[in-house]
CSV table of C-alpha atoms in Angstrom, one decimal:
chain,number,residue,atom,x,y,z
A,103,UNK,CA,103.1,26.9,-58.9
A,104,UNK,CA,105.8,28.4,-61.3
A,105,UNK,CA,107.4,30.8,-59.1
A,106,UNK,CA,108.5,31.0,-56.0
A,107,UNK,CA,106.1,33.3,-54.6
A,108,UNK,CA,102.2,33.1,-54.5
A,109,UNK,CA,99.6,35.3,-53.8
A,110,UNK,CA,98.9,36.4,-50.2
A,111,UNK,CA,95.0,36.2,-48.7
A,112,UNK,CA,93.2,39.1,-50.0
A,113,UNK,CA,95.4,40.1,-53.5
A,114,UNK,CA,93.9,40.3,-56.6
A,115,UNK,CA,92.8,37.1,-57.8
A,116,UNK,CA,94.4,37.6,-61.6
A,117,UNK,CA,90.9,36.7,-63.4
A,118,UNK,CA,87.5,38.0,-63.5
A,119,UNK,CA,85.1,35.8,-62.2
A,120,UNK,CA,82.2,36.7,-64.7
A,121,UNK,CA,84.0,38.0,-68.3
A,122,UNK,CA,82.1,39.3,-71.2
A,123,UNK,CA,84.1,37.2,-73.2
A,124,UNK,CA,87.2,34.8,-74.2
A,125,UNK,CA,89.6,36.5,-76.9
A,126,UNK,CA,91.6,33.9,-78.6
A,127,UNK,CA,94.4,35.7,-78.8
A,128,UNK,CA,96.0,38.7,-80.5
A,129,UNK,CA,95.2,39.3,-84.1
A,130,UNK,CA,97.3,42.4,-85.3
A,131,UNK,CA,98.7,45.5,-84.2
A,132,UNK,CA,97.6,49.1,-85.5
A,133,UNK,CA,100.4,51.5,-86.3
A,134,UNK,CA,100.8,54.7,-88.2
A,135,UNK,CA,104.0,56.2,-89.9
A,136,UNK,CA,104.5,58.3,-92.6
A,137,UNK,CA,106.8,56.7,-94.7
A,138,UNK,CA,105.5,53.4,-95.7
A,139,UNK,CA,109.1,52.6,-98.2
A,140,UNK,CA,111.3,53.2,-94.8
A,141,UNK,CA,109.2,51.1,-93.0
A,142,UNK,CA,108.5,48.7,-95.8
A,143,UNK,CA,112.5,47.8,-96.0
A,144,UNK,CA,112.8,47.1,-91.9
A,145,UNK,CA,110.3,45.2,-91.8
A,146,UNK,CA,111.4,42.9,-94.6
A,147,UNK,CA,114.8,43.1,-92.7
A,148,UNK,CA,113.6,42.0,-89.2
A,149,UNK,CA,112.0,38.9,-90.7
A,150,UNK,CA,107.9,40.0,-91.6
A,151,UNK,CA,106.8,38.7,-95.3
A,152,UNK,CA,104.0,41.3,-96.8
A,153,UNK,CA,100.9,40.4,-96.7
A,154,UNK,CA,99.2,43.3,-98.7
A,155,UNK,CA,101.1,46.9,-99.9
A,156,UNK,CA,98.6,49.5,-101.2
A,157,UNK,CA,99.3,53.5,-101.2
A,158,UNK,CA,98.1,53.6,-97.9
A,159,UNK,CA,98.2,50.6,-95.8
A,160,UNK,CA,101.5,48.1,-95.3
A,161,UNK,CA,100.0,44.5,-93.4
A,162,UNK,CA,102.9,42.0,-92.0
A,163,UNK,CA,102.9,38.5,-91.2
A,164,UNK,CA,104.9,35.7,-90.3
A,165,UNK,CA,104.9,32.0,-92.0
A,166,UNK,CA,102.2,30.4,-89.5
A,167,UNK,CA,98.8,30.2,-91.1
A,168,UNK,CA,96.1,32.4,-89.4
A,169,UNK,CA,95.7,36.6,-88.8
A,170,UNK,CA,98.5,39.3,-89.7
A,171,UNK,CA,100.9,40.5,-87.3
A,172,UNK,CA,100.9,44.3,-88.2
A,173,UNK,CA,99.1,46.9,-89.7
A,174,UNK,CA,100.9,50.1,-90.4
A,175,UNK,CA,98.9,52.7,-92.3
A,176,UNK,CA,100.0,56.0,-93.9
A,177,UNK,CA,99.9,59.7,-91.2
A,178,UNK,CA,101.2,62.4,-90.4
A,179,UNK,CA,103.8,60.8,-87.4
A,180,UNK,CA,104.7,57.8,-86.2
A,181,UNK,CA,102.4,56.6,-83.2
A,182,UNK,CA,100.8,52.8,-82.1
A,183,UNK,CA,97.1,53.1,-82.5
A,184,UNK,CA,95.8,49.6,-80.3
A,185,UNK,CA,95.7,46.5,-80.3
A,186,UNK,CA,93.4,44.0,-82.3
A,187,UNK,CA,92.2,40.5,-80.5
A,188,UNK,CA,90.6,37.6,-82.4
A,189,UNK,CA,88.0,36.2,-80.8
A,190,UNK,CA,86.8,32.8,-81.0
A,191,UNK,CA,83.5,33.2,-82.7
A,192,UNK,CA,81.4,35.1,-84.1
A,193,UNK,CA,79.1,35.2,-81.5
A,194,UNK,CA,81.6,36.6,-79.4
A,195,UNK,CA,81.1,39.9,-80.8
A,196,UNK,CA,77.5,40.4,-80.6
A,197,UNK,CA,77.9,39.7,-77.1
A,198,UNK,CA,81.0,41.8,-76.5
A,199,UNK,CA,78.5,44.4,-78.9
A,200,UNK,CA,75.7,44.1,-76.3
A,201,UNK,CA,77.5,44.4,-73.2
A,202,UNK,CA,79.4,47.5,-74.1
A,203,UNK,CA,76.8,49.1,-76.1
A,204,UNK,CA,79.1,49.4,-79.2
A,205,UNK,CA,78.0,48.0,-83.0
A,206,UNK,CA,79.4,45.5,-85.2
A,207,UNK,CA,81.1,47.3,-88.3
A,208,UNK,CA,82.5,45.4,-91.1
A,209,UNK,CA,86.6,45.4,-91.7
A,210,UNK,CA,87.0,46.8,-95.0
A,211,UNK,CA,91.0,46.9,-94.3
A,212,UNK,CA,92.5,45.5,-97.5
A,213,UNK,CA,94.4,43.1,-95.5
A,214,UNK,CA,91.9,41.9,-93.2
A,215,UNK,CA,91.8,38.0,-93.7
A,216,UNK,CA,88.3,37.7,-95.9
A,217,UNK,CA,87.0,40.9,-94.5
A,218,UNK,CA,85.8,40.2,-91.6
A,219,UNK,CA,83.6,41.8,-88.6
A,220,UNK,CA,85.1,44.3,-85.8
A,221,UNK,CA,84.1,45.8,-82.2
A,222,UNK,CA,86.1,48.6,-81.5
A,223,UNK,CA,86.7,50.3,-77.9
A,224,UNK,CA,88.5,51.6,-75.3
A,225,UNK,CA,90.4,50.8,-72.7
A,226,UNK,CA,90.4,52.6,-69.4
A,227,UNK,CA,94.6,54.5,-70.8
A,228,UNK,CA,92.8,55.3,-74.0
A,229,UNK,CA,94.4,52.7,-76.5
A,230,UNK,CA,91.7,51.7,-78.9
A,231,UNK,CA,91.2,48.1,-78.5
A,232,UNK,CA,89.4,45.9,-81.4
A,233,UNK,CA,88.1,42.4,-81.1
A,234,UNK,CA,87.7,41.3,-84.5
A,235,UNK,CA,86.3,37.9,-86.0
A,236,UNK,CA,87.4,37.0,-89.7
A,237,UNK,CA,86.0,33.6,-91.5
A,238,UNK,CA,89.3,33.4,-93.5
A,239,UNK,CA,92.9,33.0,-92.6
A,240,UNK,CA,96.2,33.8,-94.0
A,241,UNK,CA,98.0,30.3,-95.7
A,242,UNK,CA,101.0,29.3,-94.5
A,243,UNK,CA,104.8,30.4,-95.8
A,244,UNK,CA,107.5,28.4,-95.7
A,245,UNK,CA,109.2,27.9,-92.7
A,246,UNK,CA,113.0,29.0,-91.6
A,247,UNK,CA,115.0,25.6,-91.0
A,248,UNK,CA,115.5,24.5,-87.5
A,249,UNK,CA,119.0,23.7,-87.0
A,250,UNK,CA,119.8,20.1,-86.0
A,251,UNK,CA,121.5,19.9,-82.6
A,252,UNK,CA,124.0,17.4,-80.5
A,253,UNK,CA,123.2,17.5,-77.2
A,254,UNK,CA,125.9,15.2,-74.9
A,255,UNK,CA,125.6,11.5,-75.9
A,256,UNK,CA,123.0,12.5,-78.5
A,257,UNK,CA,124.2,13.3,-82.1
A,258,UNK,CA,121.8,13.2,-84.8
A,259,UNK,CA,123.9,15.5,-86.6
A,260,UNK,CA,127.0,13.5,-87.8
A,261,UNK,CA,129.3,14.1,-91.0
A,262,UNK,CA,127.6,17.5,-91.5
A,263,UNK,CA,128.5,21.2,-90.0
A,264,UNK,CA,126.8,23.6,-88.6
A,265,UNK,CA,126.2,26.9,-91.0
A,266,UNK,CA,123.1,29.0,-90.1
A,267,UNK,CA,123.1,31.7,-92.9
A,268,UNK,CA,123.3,35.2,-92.4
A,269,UNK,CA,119.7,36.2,-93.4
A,270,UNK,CA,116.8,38.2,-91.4
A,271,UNK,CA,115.2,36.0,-88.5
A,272,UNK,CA,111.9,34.6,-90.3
A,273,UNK,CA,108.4,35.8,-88.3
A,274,UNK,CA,106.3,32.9,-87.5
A,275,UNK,CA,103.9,34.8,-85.6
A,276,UNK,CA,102.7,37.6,-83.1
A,277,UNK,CA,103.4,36.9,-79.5
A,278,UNK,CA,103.1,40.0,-77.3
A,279,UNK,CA,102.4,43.7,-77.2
A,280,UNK,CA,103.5,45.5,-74.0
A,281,UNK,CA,102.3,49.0,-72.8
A,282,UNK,CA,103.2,51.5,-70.0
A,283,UNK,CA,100.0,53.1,-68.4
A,284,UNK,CA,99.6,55.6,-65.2
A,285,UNK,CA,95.9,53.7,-64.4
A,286,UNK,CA,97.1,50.4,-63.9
A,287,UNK,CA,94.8,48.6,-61.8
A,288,UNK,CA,91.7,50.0,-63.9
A,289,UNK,CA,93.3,48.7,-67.1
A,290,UNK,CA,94.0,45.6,-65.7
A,291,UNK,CA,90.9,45.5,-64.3
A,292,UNK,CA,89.5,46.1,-67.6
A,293,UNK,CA,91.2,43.7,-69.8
A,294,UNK,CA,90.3,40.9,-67.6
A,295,UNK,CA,86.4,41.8,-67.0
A,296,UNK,CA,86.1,42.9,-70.9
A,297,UNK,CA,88.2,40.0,-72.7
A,298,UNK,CA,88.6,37.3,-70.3
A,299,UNK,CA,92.6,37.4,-70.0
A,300,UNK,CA,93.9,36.0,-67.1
A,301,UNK,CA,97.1,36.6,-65.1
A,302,UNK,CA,100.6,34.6,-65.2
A,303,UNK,CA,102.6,36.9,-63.5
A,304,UNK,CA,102.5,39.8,-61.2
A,305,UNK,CA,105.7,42.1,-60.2
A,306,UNK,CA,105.2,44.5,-57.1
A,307,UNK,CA,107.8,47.1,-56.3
A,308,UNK,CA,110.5,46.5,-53.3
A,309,UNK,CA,108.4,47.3,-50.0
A,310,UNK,CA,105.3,48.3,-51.3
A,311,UNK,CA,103.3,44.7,-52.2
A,312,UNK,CA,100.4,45.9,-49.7
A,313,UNK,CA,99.7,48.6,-52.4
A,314,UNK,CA,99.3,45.9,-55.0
A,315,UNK,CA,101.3,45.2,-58.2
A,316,UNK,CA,102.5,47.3,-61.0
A,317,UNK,CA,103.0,44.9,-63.5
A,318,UNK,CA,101.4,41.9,-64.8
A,319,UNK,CA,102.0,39.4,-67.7
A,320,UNK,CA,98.6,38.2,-69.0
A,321,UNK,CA,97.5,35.2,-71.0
A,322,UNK,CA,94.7,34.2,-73.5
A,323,UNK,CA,92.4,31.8,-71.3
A,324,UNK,CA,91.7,28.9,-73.7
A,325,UNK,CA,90.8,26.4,-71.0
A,326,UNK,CA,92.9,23.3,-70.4
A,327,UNK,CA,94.7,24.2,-73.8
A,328,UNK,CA,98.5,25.8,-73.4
A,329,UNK,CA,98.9,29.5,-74.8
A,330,UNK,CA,101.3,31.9,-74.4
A,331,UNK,CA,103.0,32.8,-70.6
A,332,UNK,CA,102.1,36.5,-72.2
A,333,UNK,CA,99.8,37.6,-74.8
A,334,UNK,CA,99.7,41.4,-73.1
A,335,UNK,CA,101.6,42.9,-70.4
A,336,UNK,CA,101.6,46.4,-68.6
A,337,UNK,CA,103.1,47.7,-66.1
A,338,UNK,CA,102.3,51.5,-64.3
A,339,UNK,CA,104.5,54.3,-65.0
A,340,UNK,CA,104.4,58.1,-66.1
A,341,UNK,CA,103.7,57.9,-69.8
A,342,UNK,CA,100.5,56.0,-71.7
A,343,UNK,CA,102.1,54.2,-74.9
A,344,UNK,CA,103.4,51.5,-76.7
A,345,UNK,CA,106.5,49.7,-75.1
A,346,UNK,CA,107.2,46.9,-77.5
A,347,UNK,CA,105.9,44.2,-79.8
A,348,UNK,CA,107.4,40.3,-79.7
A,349,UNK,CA,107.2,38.2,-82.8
A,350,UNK,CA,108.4,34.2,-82.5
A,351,UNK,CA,111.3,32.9,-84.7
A,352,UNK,CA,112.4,30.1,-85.4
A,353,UNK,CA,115.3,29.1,-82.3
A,354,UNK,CA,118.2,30.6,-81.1
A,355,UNK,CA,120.1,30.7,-84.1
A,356,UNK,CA,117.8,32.2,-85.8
A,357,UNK,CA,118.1,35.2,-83.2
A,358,UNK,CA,121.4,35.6,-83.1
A,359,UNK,CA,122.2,35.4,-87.1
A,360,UNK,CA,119.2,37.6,-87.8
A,361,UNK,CA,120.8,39.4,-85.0
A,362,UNK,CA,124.0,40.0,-87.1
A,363,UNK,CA,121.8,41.1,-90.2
A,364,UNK,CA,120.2,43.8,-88.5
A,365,UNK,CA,123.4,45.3,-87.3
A,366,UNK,CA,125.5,44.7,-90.5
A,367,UNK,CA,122.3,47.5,-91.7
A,368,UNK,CA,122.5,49.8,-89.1
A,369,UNK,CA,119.7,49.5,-87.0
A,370,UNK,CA,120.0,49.3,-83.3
A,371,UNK,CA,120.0,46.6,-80.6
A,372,UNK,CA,118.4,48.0,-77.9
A,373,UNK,CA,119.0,45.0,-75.3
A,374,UNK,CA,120.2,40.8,-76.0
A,375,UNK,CA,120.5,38.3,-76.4
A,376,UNK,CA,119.4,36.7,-73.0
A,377,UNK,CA,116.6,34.8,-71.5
A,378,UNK,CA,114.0,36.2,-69.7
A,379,UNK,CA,112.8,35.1,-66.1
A,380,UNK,CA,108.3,35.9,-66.3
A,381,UNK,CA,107.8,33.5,-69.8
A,382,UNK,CA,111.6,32.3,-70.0
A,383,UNK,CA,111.7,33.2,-73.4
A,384,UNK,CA,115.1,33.3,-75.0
A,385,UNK,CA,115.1,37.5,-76.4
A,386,UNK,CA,116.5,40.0,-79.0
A,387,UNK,CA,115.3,43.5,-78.8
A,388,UNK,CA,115.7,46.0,-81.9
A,389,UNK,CA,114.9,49.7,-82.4
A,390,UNK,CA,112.9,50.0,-86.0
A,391,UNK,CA,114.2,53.6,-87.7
A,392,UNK,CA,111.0,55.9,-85.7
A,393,UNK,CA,112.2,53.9,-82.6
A,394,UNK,CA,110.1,51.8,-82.2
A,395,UNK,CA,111.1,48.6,-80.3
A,396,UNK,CA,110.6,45.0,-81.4
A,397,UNK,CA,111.3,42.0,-80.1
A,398,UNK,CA,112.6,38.3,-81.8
A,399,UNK,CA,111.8,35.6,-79.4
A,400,UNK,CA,112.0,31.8,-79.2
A,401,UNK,CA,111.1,28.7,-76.7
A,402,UNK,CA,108.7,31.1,-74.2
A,403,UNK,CA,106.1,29.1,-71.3
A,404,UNK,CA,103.0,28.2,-72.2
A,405,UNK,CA,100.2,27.9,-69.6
A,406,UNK,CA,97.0,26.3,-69.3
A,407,UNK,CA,94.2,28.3,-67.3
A,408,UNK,CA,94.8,25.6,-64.6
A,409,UNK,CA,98.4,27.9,-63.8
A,410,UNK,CA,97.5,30.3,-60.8
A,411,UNK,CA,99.4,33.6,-61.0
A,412,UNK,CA,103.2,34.2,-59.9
A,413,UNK,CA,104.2,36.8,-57.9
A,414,UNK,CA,107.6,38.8,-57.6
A,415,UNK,CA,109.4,41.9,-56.6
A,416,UNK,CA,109.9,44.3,-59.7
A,417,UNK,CA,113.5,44.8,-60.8
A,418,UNK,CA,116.0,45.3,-64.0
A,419,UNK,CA,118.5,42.5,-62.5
A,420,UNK,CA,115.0,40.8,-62.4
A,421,UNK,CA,114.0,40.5,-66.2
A,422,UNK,CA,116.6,38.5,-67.3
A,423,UNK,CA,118.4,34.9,-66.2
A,424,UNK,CA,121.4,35.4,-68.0
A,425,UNK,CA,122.2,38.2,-70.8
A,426,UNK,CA,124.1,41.6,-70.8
A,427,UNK,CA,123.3,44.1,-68.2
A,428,UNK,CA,119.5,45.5,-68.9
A,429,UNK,CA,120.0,48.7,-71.1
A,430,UNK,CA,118.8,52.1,-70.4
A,431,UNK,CA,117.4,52.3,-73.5
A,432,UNK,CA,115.4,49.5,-73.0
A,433,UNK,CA,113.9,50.6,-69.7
A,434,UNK,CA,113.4,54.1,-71.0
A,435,UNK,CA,115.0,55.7,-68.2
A,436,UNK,CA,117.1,58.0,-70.3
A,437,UNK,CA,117.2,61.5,-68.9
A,438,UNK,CA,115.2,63.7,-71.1
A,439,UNK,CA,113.7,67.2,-71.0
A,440,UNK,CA,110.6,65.1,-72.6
A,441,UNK,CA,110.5,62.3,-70.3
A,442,UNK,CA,110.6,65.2,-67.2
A,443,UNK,CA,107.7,67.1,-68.7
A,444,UNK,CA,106.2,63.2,-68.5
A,445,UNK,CA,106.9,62.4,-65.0
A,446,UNK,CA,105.6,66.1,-63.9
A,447,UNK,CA,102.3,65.5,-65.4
A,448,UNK,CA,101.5,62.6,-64.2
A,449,UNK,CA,101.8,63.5,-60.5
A,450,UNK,CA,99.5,66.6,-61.4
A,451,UNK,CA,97.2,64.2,-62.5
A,452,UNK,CA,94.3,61.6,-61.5
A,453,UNK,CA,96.0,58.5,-61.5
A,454,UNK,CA,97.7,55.7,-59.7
A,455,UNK,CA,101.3,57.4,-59.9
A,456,UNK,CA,102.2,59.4,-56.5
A,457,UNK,CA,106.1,60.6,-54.9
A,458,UNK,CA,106.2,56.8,-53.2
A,459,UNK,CA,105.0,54.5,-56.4
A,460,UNK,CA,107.5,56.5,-58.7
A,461,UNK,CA,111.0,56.6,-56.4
A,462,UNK,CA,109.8,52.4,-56.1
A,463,UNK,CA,109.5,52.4,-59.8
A,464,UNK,CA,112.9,54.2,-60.2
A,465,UNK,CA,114.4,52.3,-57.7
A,466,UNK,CA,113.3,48.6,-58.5
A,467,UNK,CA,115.0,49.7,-62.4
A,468,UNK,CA,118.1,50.7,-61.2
A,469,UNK,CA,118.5,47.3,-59.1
């Protein structure tokens, strides 16, 4: 076990015992703004190298060879779209096609690594969620320099300081998309039975763990090999929507002097730097100029499938081993007219958010 807490007879088990398939692991995420130049410059100055620019479509990536991160196409506002997942073959999707009685269409995206095959869907909070297979990758980019480090009696570096330059935070890659959703359980439910993700870590507010959880940090299952503590996490709550993105850099240096580049521009921290407790990675978290909120991360868990699920009480002093206090910005508990109108219909509606699951919710963020 990881954490200090397992799960009790009769919880939910964290995996699906019969999945239609494996997904590999996140491919790219689908987003549409309308200004392509505004968004263009931040992502250059958050750390993404351009994969393809046309009149209508901006793609991101890091320096690791494989899929894009990001796909943000020209409309009318600024709103996520889904999530894409790679999966591991080909034959993948014609099973995934069968199953779920969707087709097979082509990817004619001009950044879409050598075209490529899709199966679109959607997921039980109405994301659309595409499982893609392309039979080309992205090359490599050159890599942001690791710093060399003394630790106590051991000094590689001698003769030599330390000068990490001012510049963004280079992208390796796409970690993690998180999303807020008011059917929980069904989308959980969903994600494991439909793409064969598995469980790392459930959270369950103070007082109410017979209910179940309401949040869960979810892996990739690639057998005995180690993948990310989180490839997708959710958690319940009044709104459906994109809550952030996470892309790896380099180490911790390379958050905190990217860190400094981004603020000497104006944009917003919205919470760091600190180390989180579910996947320990050491964080940064940024607001992009529509407010969107991304993530620089480095040194996070990886898991084998042979990890059984953690289980934990759901708090703010809870997301964080050390770091500044947890914002309210980052929690999105900011009083608003907008975020009332939220809350109102979603106890009107048919879903897993009641009176008791939202004072938990409130309660578990303010602790």
């Amino acid at each position: 076990m990881h954490s200090e807490r397992g799960a009790l007879r009769g919880e939910h088990p964290g995996r699906s015992g019969d999945p239609a398939i494996k997904v590999a692991d996140l491919a790219w995420l689908e987003f549409e703004k309308p200004d392509l130049d505004r968004a263009e410059v931040f992502a250059r100055d958050f750390g993404f190298a351009i994969a393809v620019r046309t009149d209508r479509e901006l793609w991101l990536r890091g320096t690791y060879a494989g899929m894009p991160c990001a796909v943000i196409r020209e409309g009318p506002a600024s709103r996520f779209i889904g999530p894409a997942f790679r999966a591991a073959e080909r034959a993948d999707l014609a099973r995934l096609a069968r199953l779920t009685g969707r087709d097979i269409r082509a990817l004619r995206d001009a950044g879409a690594p050598g075209g490529g095959e899709a199966v679109d869907l959607l997921d039980p909070s109405g994301f659309t969620v595409r499982v893609v297979h392309c039979a080309e990758e992205l090359p490599a980019l050159p890599e942001q320099r690791a710093l060399t480090l003394n630790f106590g009696m051991r000094h590689p570096r001698t003769n030599a300081t330390q000068r990490p330059p001012r510049e963004p935070s280079r992208i390796q890659r796409l970690g993690h998309v998180v999303l807020e959703t008011r059917v929980f359980t069904r989308a959980l439910d969903w994600y494991l039975d439909t793409l064969g993700m598995i469980v790392s870590d459930f959270l369950f507010l103070d007082g109410q763990r017979d209910r179940g959880p309401t949040m869960a940090f979810i892996r990739c299952d690639q057998g005995g090999s180690a993948v990310d503590h989180h490839t997708l996490a959710m958690h319940l709550g009044p709104g459906t929507g994109y809550v952030h993105s996470a892309y790896q850099v380099t180490d911790l240096d390379a958050i905190a002097a990217g860190g400094e580049y981004l603020a000497e521009r104006g944009y917003r921290r919205s919470w760091g730097i600190g180390r989180h407790v579910q996947g320990s990675q050491l964080f940064d978290y940024w607001r992009d100029p529509d407010h969107f909120m991304l993530e620089h991360f480095a040194d996070g868990d990886l898991f084998s499938c042979d990890v059984e699920p953690g289980w934990a009480p759901m708090s703010g002093s809870g997301l964080a081993q050390w770091g500044p206090p947890v914002t309210r910005d980052f929690l999105g508990t900011h009083p608003s007219p907008a975020k009332l109108r939220e809350v109102l219909t979603a106890l009107r509606g048919d879903n897993e958010l009641d009176p008791a699951r939202l004072l938990g919710l409130m309660k578990g963020m303010n602790s």
